[in-house]
Each structure stands twice: as structure tokens, then as C-alpha cells.
Amino acid sequence: MAGKQGRDLALSMLRTLPRVCLNNIRDNPGARKPTKRGRGQHGGNQHGTSKKGSGHRQNFMRPGYETGNNPFYLRFSREPYYKGHHLRREYPPLSLQQLQMFIDTNRIDSLKPIDLVSLINTGLYNIKLEWKHAGVHLTDEGADNFKAKVNIEVQWASEPVIAAIEKNGGTITTAYYDSHCLYAVKDVTKFFSTGEPIPRRLLPPTDCLEYYTSAATRGYLANPEEISYERLVLAQKYGYELSKIEDDPDYEMLIKRKDPRQLFYGLAPGWVVSLKDKAIFKPKAEYLKEFYSS
């Protein structure tokens, strides 16, 4: 009898009371106690800062301030080594080992002339104009393992690098690129999409004019007869037999050079390349032809 009454009582409670759900679940009274931070020994009136001085007031010292002493930039006001450092041209290095790797992995076709555009199109070499980069510095790392025969144009190269390339029957040229041309070379697709005409290369400034007119550095403004003589001198110095380019089956590729004003192979300064129309527009006005001519 007692069980039956208890069952009826439970059923009546279920009819009257709401169902248990997330919005009516509560903890037992006194199960949770709110945590309260005490005042501490000294009252906690510093608010996370120090006791006195500029740290308490949060007026921080300016950069270079040495608490009343004569600062560094006034004690050593002049350093000749850093004079004009923000204007100096930088040449990101590219080793012969990396160049050989580009050729072996078919990132570069050694049967065609190699220039700055070919190296950037590999996706593994990049220049940053905001860092005053001015082109490729070809280094002699991996010169003993370099076996490719190439016709390459770089912006800076040392004597061992020139010897390593000419030893394999290749040719090398050092050429100057101004900042406006480097902007066009850095991202060719972006430059052609702007619709601007291909700029003409400017002549090198006075601080590097001697380098690009020297036959010993294979400058692009040097006398070809002097370059032939320097090739022979370098071969005798490093002890290798200089091959005759005239008898080489790749003679046309090895002697191919850009005009001193030319930026891209096969494209002349002043031409407009339209990627949308897939066409090349050439200047017709006489004053434009005269301006872009070499």
C-alpha cells in the first residue's frame, strides 16, 4: 500500500514539475563559493607598477636616452664606414653549385642564354628592391663540381667564377641594371599587365663604370678584342685549355648578347606587351624611335 502511494506521488510530481533541462539545472546550495582577492599586506595600491619614478607614472624613456649621460650617438657622432650605407647597392649571392642544381632539375635551360629574368623565373632566387638589391652576385662555391656550358649574364662575378665558366666552354658577361629596369624584371607578368613600354637600360653610374667597361671582369661595355685576350690570359693563369668558341656547335647561343639598352631577349625598348590582347605594340613616332634607340 505504501509503495503504491509513493508511486502515485512521484507521477503527480512529474505532471506538475518542469522537465530537467540545461536552463533549470542548479548547483546545490553552498556547493560553489566565490573567490575574493584579499587586499594584501600593503593595501595593493600600486596598480601593477613600481613605487616611484617614471615607471610608476608610465612615461617611458625615449630610445637612446642614457639617464643623463652623454648618449652614444653624440659620443661617436661620425663613422666614415657607414657613410652613404643607405645608398649602397647590394648583390644577393648565387653560387655555382645552386646554378648547377637549377640546370640539373630543368629549372633553367642551358641551351638558351641565362640572365636575371631566367634566374627569377625559377622561383628559387629573388631580389628585393627595398633592400637596394641590384642583381646577381655569382660566387665560386661549388666551382670544382660545375660542369655546365652556359652563356650567362650576371651583375657581379669574381675571377675564379669567370675561370670556372670559361673552363667548361661557356661565356659570362657582367651587366648593369638600373632600379627602374629591376622593377620590370622582378615580376614580368605584373609589369606587362600595367601596359607600360619596356624601359631602356641606363648606363652604369660613375662608381661602377670602370667595372663594367673592363675586359678582365667581362663587362658588357668592354672591347670584344680585349675580352678575347683576357680569356687567354685567364686560361694560362688557371692552367686549363681554352676551347675555340668558333668551332663549338652552340656558337650562336654562346655569342648572343643583349644591346646595352636592351632589357629582355627578343624585345626592344619601347615595345608594349599586351597580355590581354596577346600582342606586341611597337612605337611608330620618330621621336620615340630616336629616344629608345641605342
C-alpha positions as a printed NumPy array, in Angstrom:
array([[  0.   ,   0.   ,   0.   ],
       [  2.872,   2.368,   0.857],
       [  4.575,   1.57 ,  -2.428],
       [  1.512,   2.369,  -4.396],
       [  1.136,   5.758,  -2.69 ],
       [  4.758,   6.615,  -3.328],
       [  4.389,   5.763,  -6.993],
       [  1.31 ,   7.908,  -7.31 ],
       [  3.121,  10.765,  -5.565],
       [  6.039,  10.556,  -7.97 ],
       [  3.739,  10.537, -11.005],
       [  1.875,  13.552,  -9.692],
       [  5.173,  15.425,  -9.183],
       [  6.222,  14.663, -12.742],
       [  2.933,  16.087, -14.007],
       [  3.328,  19.346, -12.118],
       [  7.107,  19.955, -12.038],
       [  9.033,  21.109, -15.214],
       [ 11.332,  18.752, -17.038],
       [ 15.091,  18.759, -16.25 ],
       [ 16.994,  20.657, -18.938],
       [ 20.076,  22.852, -19.259],
       [ 18.309,  26.065, -18.368],
       [ 16.994,  24.866, -14.995],
       [ 19.972,  22.884, -13.666],
       [ 21.337,  24.433, -10.472],
       [ 24.09 ,  23.514,  -8.053],
       [ 23.317,  22.541,  -4.534],
       [ 23.241,  25.456,  -2.121],
       [ 26.732,  26.176,  -0.821],
       [ 28.494,  23.986,  -3.396],
       [ 30.28 ,  26.938,  -5.031],
       [ 31.992,  29.701,  -3.115],
       [ 33.12 ,  32.866,  -4.959],
       [ 36.86 ,  33.555,  -4.721],
       [ 37.725,  37.007,  -3.479],
       [ 41.169,  38.556,  -3.704],
       [ 42.462,  39.962,  -0.462],
       [ 43.913,  43.402,  -0.028],
       [ 47.428,  42.172,   0.778],
       [ 49.912,  43.41 ,   3.323],
       [ 50.307,  46.947,   1.903],
       [ 46.851,  47.51 ,   0.558],
       [ 47.62 ,  46.715,  -3.106],
       [ 47.638,  50.372,  -4.114],
       [ 50.469,  50.206,  -6.706],
       [ 48.212,  49.016,  -9.553],
       [ 50.874,  46.817, -11.14 ],
       [ 53.601,  49.464, -11.384],
       [ 56.632,  50.312,  -9.32 ],
       [ 56.715,  52.628,  -6.34 ],
       [ 58.312,  55.804,  -7.674],
       [ 59.752,  57.414, -10.763],
       [ 58.921,  57.172, -14.448],
       [ 57.93 ,  53.506, -14.154],
       [ 55.176,  54.472, -11.716],
       [ 53.928,  57.24 , -13.995],
       [ 54.408,  55.174, -17.165],
       [ 56.255,  57.911, -19.065],
       [ 58.926,  55.694, -20.63 ],
       [ 62.323,  56.994, -21.708],
       [ 62.918,  57.758, -25.387],
       [ 65.222,  55.482, -27.415],
       [ 68.865,  56.391, -26.954],
       [ 68.42 ,  58.125, -23.6  ],
       [ 71.117,  57.071, -21.119],
       [ 69.76 ,  58.582, -17.867],
       [ 71.619,  61.851, -18.095],
       [ 74.859,  60.564, -19.628],
       [ 76.106,  61.73 , -22.997],
       [ 74.365,  59.283, -25.386],
       [ 76.178,  57.028, -27.819],
       [ 75.141,  58.87 , -30.965],
       [ 76.661,  62.059, -29.552],
       [ 79.839,  60.474, -28.158],
       [ 80.557,  58.886, -31.577],
       [ 78.896,  61.303, -33.949],
       [ 80.728,  60.261, -37.152],
       [ 81.689,  56.857, -38.546],
       [ 83.129,  57.064, -42.091],
       [ 82.485,  53.382, -42.761],
       [ 78.715,  53.887, -42.718],
       [ 78.734,  56.988, -44.898],
       [ 76.129,  56.521, -47.611],
       [ 75.288,  52.983, -46.483],
       [ 71.608,  53.543, -47.308],
       [ 72.57 ,  54.188, -50.938],
       [ 74.915,  51.243, -51.455],
       [ 73.85 ,  48.577, -53.916],
       [ 73.548,  45.008, -52.645],
       [ 74.029,  41.902, -54.774],
       [ 72.308,  38.758, -53.405],
       [ 74.664,  35.791, -53.838],
       [ 74.08 ,  32.844, -56.135],
       [ 76.656,  30.061, -56.048],
       [ 77.798,  27.927, -58.951],
       [ 76.503,  24.935, -57.012],
       [ 72.995,  26.402, -56.993],
       [ 73.271,  27.259, -60.68 ],
       [ 74.244,  23.657, -61.457],
       [ 71.274,  22.454, -59.411],
       [ 68.922,  24.739, -61.395],
       [ 70.231,  23.225, -64.637],
       [ 70.105,  19.612, -63.431],
       [ 66.499,  19.978, -62.232],
       [ 65.399,  21.629, -65.516],
       [ 64.588,  24.926, -63.846],
       [ 66.941,  26.617, -66.315],
       [ 67.563,  25.66 , -69.94 ],
       [ 71.323,  25.727, -70.512],
       [ 70.777,  25.748, -74.293],
       [ 69.486,  29.327, -74.042],
       [ 71.167,  32.462, -72.686],
       [ 70.712,  32.876, -68.935],
       [ 70.033,  36.296, -67.454],
       [ 68.394,  37.784, -64.382],
       [ 64.893,  37.043, -65.724],
       [ 65.724,  33.329, -66.109],
       [ 67.018,  33.117, -62.554],
       [ 63.994,  34.877, -61.047],
       [ 61.59 ,  32.675, -63.026],
       [ 62.981,  29.608, -61.255],
       [ 61.16 ,  30.738, -58.111],
       [ 64.241,  29.98 , -56.006],
       [ 66.056,  33.269, -56.474],
       [ 64.586,  36.648, -55.652],
       [ 65.661,  40.252, -55.321],
       [ 64.186,  42.905, -53.044],
       [ 64.293,  46.434, -54.352],
       [ 63.536,  47.895, -50.929],
       [ 66.831,  46.388, -49.739],
       [ 68.782,  48.081, -52.558],
       [ 69.33 ,  44.805, -54.415],
       [ 70.93 ,  45.425, -57.805],
       [ 71.279,  41.95 , -59.305],
       [ 73.136,  38.656, -59.046],
       [ 76.484,  38.096, -57.377],
       [ 77.759,  34.78 , -58.751],
       [ 80.034,  33.15 , -56.138],
       [ 82.633,  30.403, -56.565],
       [ 81.053,  27.919, -54.14 ],
       [ 80.913,  24.583, -55.962],
       [ 83.285,  25.688, -58.729],
       [ 85.034,  22.286, -58.775],
       [ 81.726,  20.488, -59.436],
       [ 80.353,  22.919, -62.005],
       [ 80.171,  21.115, -65.372],
       [ 77.579,  23.043, -67.4  ],
       [ 78.328,  25.039, -70.534],
       [ 76.293,  28.225, -70.289],
       [ 76.023,  31.731, -71.633],
       [ 75.165,  33.694, -68.505],
       [ 74.75 ,  37.375, -67.715],
       [ 75.184,  38.469, -64.089],
       [ 75.811,  41.748, -62.327],
       [ 78.895,  40.813, -60.303],
       [ 81.402,  37.962, -60.572],
       [ 84.917,  37.265, -59.327],
       [ 87.882,  35.901, -61.252],
       [ 87.539,  32.23 , -60.086],
       [ 83.881,  32.247, -61.183],
       [ 84.801,  33.529, -64.642],
       [ 87.506,  30.869, -64.919],
       [ 85.127,  28.073, -63.85 ],
       [ 82.581,  29.006, -66.537],
       [ 85.073,  29.533, -69.363],
       [ 86.857,  26.31 , -68.477],
       [ 83.712,  24.398, -69.479],
       [ 83.46 ,  26.276, -72.767],
       [ 80.891,  28.805, -71.597],
       [ 80.79 ,  32.581, -71.643],
       [ 79.926,  35.13 , -68.978],
       [ 79.025,  38.815, -69.095],
       [ 78.616,  41.339, -66.295],
       [ 75.92 ,  43.929, -66.985],
       [ 74.335,  46.775, -65.038],
       [ 70.605,  47.181, -64.357],
       [ 69.13 ,  50.39 , -63.014],
       [ 66.323,  50.392, -60.443],
       [ 63.535,  51.031, -62.968],
       [ 64.628,  48.058, -65.069],
       [ 64.916,  45.889, -61.971],
       [ 61.303,  46.7  , -61.148],
       [ 60.263,  45.395, -64.571],
       [ 62.449,  42.286, -64.286],
       [ 61.368,  41.36 , -60.753],
       [ 57.798,  40.464, -61.789],
       [ 57.47 ,  40.376, -65.572],
       [ 53.785,  39.442, -65.602],
       [ 52.901,  42.303, -63.268],
       [ 54.913,  44.757, -65.338],
       [ 53.367,  43.702, -68.655],
       [ 49.87 ,  43.947, -67.162],
       [ 50.428,  47.642, -66.427],
       [ 50.693,  48.447, -70.137],
       [ 53.91 ,  50.433, -69.745],
       [ 56.521,  50.346, -72.503],
       [ 59.677,  48.343, -71.88 ],
       [ 62.235,  50.78 , -70.465],
       [ 65.701,  51.212, -71.859],
       [ 68.601,  50.377, -69.626],
       [ 70.577,  53.283, -68.281],
       [ 74.344,  53.401, -68.352],
       [ 76.152,  52.481, -65.116],
       [ 76.975,  55.277, -62.649],
       [ 80.487,  56.555, -62.179],
       [ 81.265,  54.396, -59.138],
       [ 80.915,  51.154, -61.154],
       [ 81.604,  52.371, -64.684],
       [ 85.168,  51.056, -64.531],
       [ 83.967,  47.573, -63.585],
       [ 81.506,  47.264, -66.482],
       [ 83.976,  48.633, -69.047],
       [ 86.791,  46.294, -68.007],
       [ 87.58 ,  43.231, -70.125],
       [ 89.01 ,  41.406, -67.101],
       [ 85.575,  41.404, -65.438],
       [ 83.843,  40.661, -68.781],
       [ 81.946,  43.928, -68.69 ],
       [ 79.217,  44.394, -71.261],
       [ 80.726,  47.725, -72.332],
       [ 84.254,  46.324, -72.815],
       [ 86.071,  45.938, -76.124],
       [ 85.462,  42.422, -77.58 ],
       [ 89.078,  42.134, -78.732],
       [ 90.321,  42.85 , -75.228],
       [ 87.904,  40.24 , -73.847],
       [ 89.39 ,  37.603, -76.165],
       [ 92.857,  38.471, -74.901],
       [ 91.759,  38.337, -71.244],
       [ 90.183,  34.931, -71.835],
       [ 93.551,  33.61 , -72.97 ],
       [ 95.365,  35.217, -70.035],
       [ 92.938,  33.698, -67.526],
       [ 93.26 ,  30.241, -69.105],
       [ 97.045,  30.383, -68.774],
       [ 96.789,  31.606, -65.203],
       [ 94.471,  28.785, -64.039],
       [ 96.019,  26.091, -66.241],
       [ 93.173,  24.936, -68.488],
       [ 92.878,  24.711, -72.25 ],
       [ 90.676,  27.381, -73.719],
       [ 88.252,  25.966, -76.276],
       [ 87.533,  27.779, -79.525],
       [ 84.045,  29.185, -79.485],
       [ 84.022,  29.411, -83.284],
       [ 84.199,  25.604, -83.575],
       [ 81.562,  24.963, -80.925],
       [ 78.185,  23.622, -82.171],
       [ 76.464,  26.08 , -79.786],
       [ 78.357,  29.031, -81.22 ],
       [ 75.242,  31.116, -81.954],
       [ 73.981,  30.689, -78.395],
       [ 77.342,  31.405, -76.756],
       [ 77.922,  34.72 , -78.544],
       [ 74.38 ,  36.015, -78.101],
       [ 74.365,  39.304, -76.208],
       [ 71.866,  41.983, -75.346],
       [ 72.163,  45.516, -76.571],
       [ 73.418,  47.847, -73.786],
       [ 69.962,  49.456, -73.8  ],
       [ 68.013,  46.181, -74.119],
       [ 66.256,  44.581, -71.143],
       [ 64.672,  41.337, -72.437],
       [ 65.904,  38.927, -75.081],
       [ 63.836,  39.326, -78.243],
       [ 62.101,  42.507, -77.043],
       [ 63.338,  46.008, -77.779],
       [ 62.957,  49.033, -75.507],
       [ 59.783,  50.99 , -76.169],
       [ 57.655,  47.982, -77.107],
       [ 54.419,  47.391, -75.213],
       [ 53.483,  43.782, -74.466],
       [ 49.733,  43.281, -74.007],
       [ 48.923,  40.066, -72.175],
       [ 45.19 ,  40.595, -72.645],
       [ 45.385,  41.002, -76.414],
       [ 48.4  ,  38.679, -76.748],
       [ 50.073,  41.224, -78.969],
       [ 53.152,  43.432, -79.101],
       [ 52.805,  47.107, -79.99 ],
       [ 55.815,  48.957, -81.382],
       [ 56.291,  52.735, -81.387],
       [ 55.683,  54.444, -84.729],
       [ 56.553,  58.046, -83.922],
       [ 60.027,  59.091, -84.978],
       [ 60.83 ,  60.838, -81.713],
       [ 60.008,  57.641, -79.776],
       [ 62.19 ,  55.553, -82.06 ],
       [ 65.018,  58.014, -81.549],
       [ 64.531,  58.027, -77.774],
       [ 64.574,  54.231, -77.385],
       [ 67.32 ,  53.587, -79.924],
       [ 70.745,  52.605, -78.634]])
